[in-house]
Amino acid sequence: VQLVESGGGMVQPGGSLRLSCAASGFTFSSYSMSWVRQVPGKGPEWVSVINSGGGRPYYADSVKGRFTISRDNAKNTLYLQMNSLKPEDTALYYCARSGVDLRGSYYFDYWGQGTQVTVSS
């Protein structure tokens, strides 16, 4: 399993970025996928999830209305469109293969290496 994120960078507050995650080594279209972010010194924060078919996206309250998750199963690629970025969105963003455990909670079994997003004026 390999997940490779790209598209991060530095942007001013209010700006936009589009992250991509290229997946290989597994049947991408069979798995839900998530974006998770982490700030140094803090635990990971789940951002968004999308199911295997591209429907039923869910978002953390902190990004709802500003971020949009999508996927292209023909290209084995996951996306995160980030608009109206805020300084508090600064983090290392990871894509992660996702599943649901017996309690109905999401888990993440494979992660990419991350792409840095910095929002600063």
mmCIF file of C-alpha atoms in Angstrom:
data_model
loop_
_atom_site.group_PDB
_atom_site.id
_atom_site.type_symbol
_atom_site.label_atom_id
_atom_site.label_comp_id
_atom_site.label_asym_id
_atom_site.label_seq_id
_atom_site.Cartn_x
_atom_site.Cartn_y
_atom_site.Cartn_z
ATOM 1 C CA VAL A 1 0.000 0.000 0.000
ATOM 2 C CA GLN A 2 1.333 3.400 -0.942
ATOM 3 C CA LEU A 3 -0.271 6.793 -0.443
ATOM 4 C CA VAL A 4 1.492 9.890 -1.767
ATOM 5 C CA GLU A 5 0.142 13.343 -0.964
ATOM 6 C CA SER A 6 0.904 16.490 -2.923
ATOM 7 C CA GLY A 7 -0.374 20.016 -3.373
ATOM 8 C CA GLY A 8 0.598 21.565 -0.078
ATOM 9 C CA GLY A 9 2.316 24.910 0.222
ATOM 10 C CA MET A 10 2.143 28.349 1.737
ATOM 11 C CA VAL A 11 -0.925 30.507 1.187
ATOM 12 C CA GLN A 12 -2.324 33.708 2.630
ATOM 13 C CA PRO A 13 -5.433 33.659 4.834
ATOM 14 C CA GLY A 14 -8.532 33.434 2.681
ATOM 15 C CA GLY A 15 -6.672 31.578 -0.033
ATOM 16 C CA SER A 16 -7.213 28.118 -1.483
ATOM 17 C CA LEU A 17 -5.253 24.942 -2.028
ATOM 18 C CA ARG A 18 -6.092 21.572 -3.532
ATOM 19 C CA LEU A 19 -4.427 18.525 -2.061
ATOM 20 C CA SER A 20 -4.116 15.234 -3.942
ATOM 21 C CA CYS A 21 -3.347 11.737 -2.739
ATOM 22 C CA ALA A 22 -2.229 9.114 -5.253
ATOM 23 C CA ALA A 23 -2.991 5.594 -4.069
ATOM 24 C CA SER A 24 -1.467 2.302 -5.199
ATOM 25 C CA GLY A 25 -0.994 -1.258 -4.003
ATOM 26 C CA PHE A 26 -4.620 -1.919 -3.126
ATOM 27 C CA THR A 27 -8.071 -1.736 -4.672
ATOM 28 C CA PHE A 28 -8.679 1.970 -4.112
ATOM 29 C CA SER A 29 -12.347 1.835 -5.097
ATOM 30 C CA SER A 30 -13.091 -0.633 -2.283
ATOM 31 C CA TYR A 31 -12.085 1.600 0.604
ATOM 32 C CA SER A 32 -13.246 4.727 2.334
ATOM 33 C CA MET A 33 -10.528 7.361 2.485
ATOM 34 C CA SER A 34 -9.855 10.166 4.923
ATOM 35 C CA TRP A 35 -7.807 13.284 5.359
ATOM 36 C CA VAL A 36 -6.162 13.783 8.743
ATOM 37 C CA ARG A 37 -3.979 16.699 9.836
ATOM 38 C CA GLN A 38 -1.451 17.170 12.584
ATOM 39 C CA VAL A 39 0.295 20.118 14.148
ATOM 40 C CA PRO A 40 3.678 19.495 15.830
ATOM 41 C CA GLY A 41 3.186 18.721 19.504
ATOM 42 C CA LYS A 42 -0.492 17.846 19.108
ATOM 43 C CA GLY A 43 -2.372 14.687 18.267
ATOM 44 C CA PRO A 44 -3.788 14.040 14.809
ATOM 45 C CA GLU A 45 -7.085 15.678 13.938
ATOM 46 C CA TRP A 46 -9.489 13.941 11.582
ATOM 47 C CA VAL A 47 -10.616 16.342 8.826
ATOM 48 C CA SER A 48 -12.882 14.488 6.410
ATOM 49 C CA VAL A 49 -13.907 11.069 5.100
ATOM 50 C CA ILE A 50 -15.504 9.850 1.893
ATOM 51 C CA ASN A 51 -16.879 6.391 1.201
ATOM 52 C CA SER A 52 -15.592 4.014 -1.421
ATOM 53 C CA GLY A 53 -18.058 5.153 -4.083
ATOM 54 C CA GLY A 54 -17.449 8.846 -3.567
ATOM 55 C CA GLY A 55 -20.589 9.591 -1.620
ATOM 56 C CA ARG A 56 -21.491 10.459 1.972
ATOM 57 C CA PRO A 57 -18.655 12.854 2.736
ATOM 58 C CA TYR A 58 -18.318 13.935 6.346
ATOM 59 C CA TYR A 59 -16.324 16.820 7.747
ATOM 60 C CA ALA A 60 -14.963 18.023 11.046
ATOM 61 C CA ASP A 61 -16.861 21.055 12.303
ATOM 62 C CA SER A 62 -13.675 23.104 12.025
ATOM 63 C CA VAL A 63 -13.607 22.742 8.223
ATOM 64 C CA LYS A 64 -17.268 22.256 7.318
ATOM 65 C CA GLY A 65 -18.358 24.626 4.575
ATOM 66 C CA ARG A 66 -14.766 25.430 3.575
ATOM 67 C CA PHE A 67 -13.245 22.077 2.590
ATOM 68 C CA THR A 68 -14.526 19.565 0.036
ATOM 69 C CA ILE A 69 -13.345 15.976 -0.195
ATOM 70 C CA SER A 70 -13.658 14.060 -3.446
ATOM 71 C CA ARG A 71 -12.147 11.084 -5.242
ATOM 72 C CA ASP A 72 -11.577 9.755 -8.728
ATOM 73 C CA ASN A 73 -11.597 5.971 -8.578
ATOM 74 C CA ALA A 74 -10.519 5.705 -12.213
ATOM 75 C CA LYS A 75 -7.334 7.596 -11.310
ATOM 76 C CA ASN A 76 -6.912 6.085 -7.816
ATOM 77 C CA THR A 77 -6.717 9.600 -6.429
ATOM 78 C CA LEU A 78 -8.215 11.366 -3.424
ATOM 79 C CA TYR A 79 -8.589 15.144 -3.260
ATOM 80 C CA LEU A 80 -9.176 17.851 -0.697
ATOM 81 C CA GLN A 81 -10.215 21.283 -1.948
ATOM 82 C CA MET A 82 -9.518 23.809 0.778
ATOM 83 C CA ASN A 83 -11.043 27.282 0.510
ATOM 84 C CA SER A 84 -11.153 30.257 2.864
ATOM 85 C CA LEU A 85 -8.041 28.989 4.590
ATOM 86 C CA LYS A 86 -7.254 30.222 8.095
ATOM 87 C CA PRO A 87 -3.973 30.285 10.015
ATOM 88 C CA GLU A 88 -5.353 27.543 12.266
ATOM 89 C CA ASP A 89 -5.517 25.242 9.220
ATOM 90 C CA THR A 90 -1.711 25.165 9.218
ATOM 91 C CA ALA A 91 -0.694 21.519 9.632
ATOM 92 C CA LEU A 92 0.791 18.473 7.982
ATOM 93 C CA TYR A 93 -2.035 16.878 6.011
ATOM 94 C CA TYR A 94 -2.170 13.128 5.551
ATOM 95 C CA CYS A 95 -4.433 10.935 3.492
ATOM 96 C CA ALA A 96 -5.307 7.645 5.140
ATOM 97 C CA ARG A 97 -7.056 4.472 4.101
ATOM 98 C CA SER A 98 -10.081 4.096 6.321
ATOM 99 C CA GLY A 99 -12.371 1.452 7.686
ATOM 100 C CA VAL A 100 -15.117 1.116 10.265
ATOM 101 C CA ASP A 101 -14.681 -1.107 13.308
ATOM 102 C CA LEU A 102 -17.317 -3.162 15.082
ATOM 103 C CA ARG A 103 -18.293 -0.172 17.221
ATOM 104 C CA GLY A 104 -18.911 1.912 14.127
ATOM 105 C CA SER A 105 -15.828 4.072 14.626
ATOM 106 C CA TYR A 106 -13.460 4.973 11.811
ATOM 107 C CA TYR A 107 -9.912 3.661 11.907
ATOM 108 C CA PHE A 108 -6.944 4.461 9.672
ATOM 109 C CA ASP A 109 -4.681 1.581 8.719
ATOM 110 C CA TYR A 110 -2.352 3.162 6.148
ATOM 111 C CA TRP A 111 -1.092 6.731 5.962
ATOM 112 C CA GLY A 112 0.877 8.740 3.451
ATOM 113 C CA GLN A 113 3.956 10.797 4.302
ATOM 114 C CA GLY A 114 1.986 14.024 4.491
ATOM 115 C CA THR A 115 2.052 17.381 2.730
ATOM 116 C CA GLN A 116 2.609 20.636 4.606
ATOM 117 C CA VAL A 117 0.015 23.389 4.468
ATOM 118 C CA THR A 118 0.988 26.769 5.912
ATOM 119 C CA VAL A 119 -1.494 29.631 6.088
ATOM 120 C CA SER A 120 0.194 32.893 6.921
ATOM 121 C CA SER A 121 0.255 36.515 5.871
#
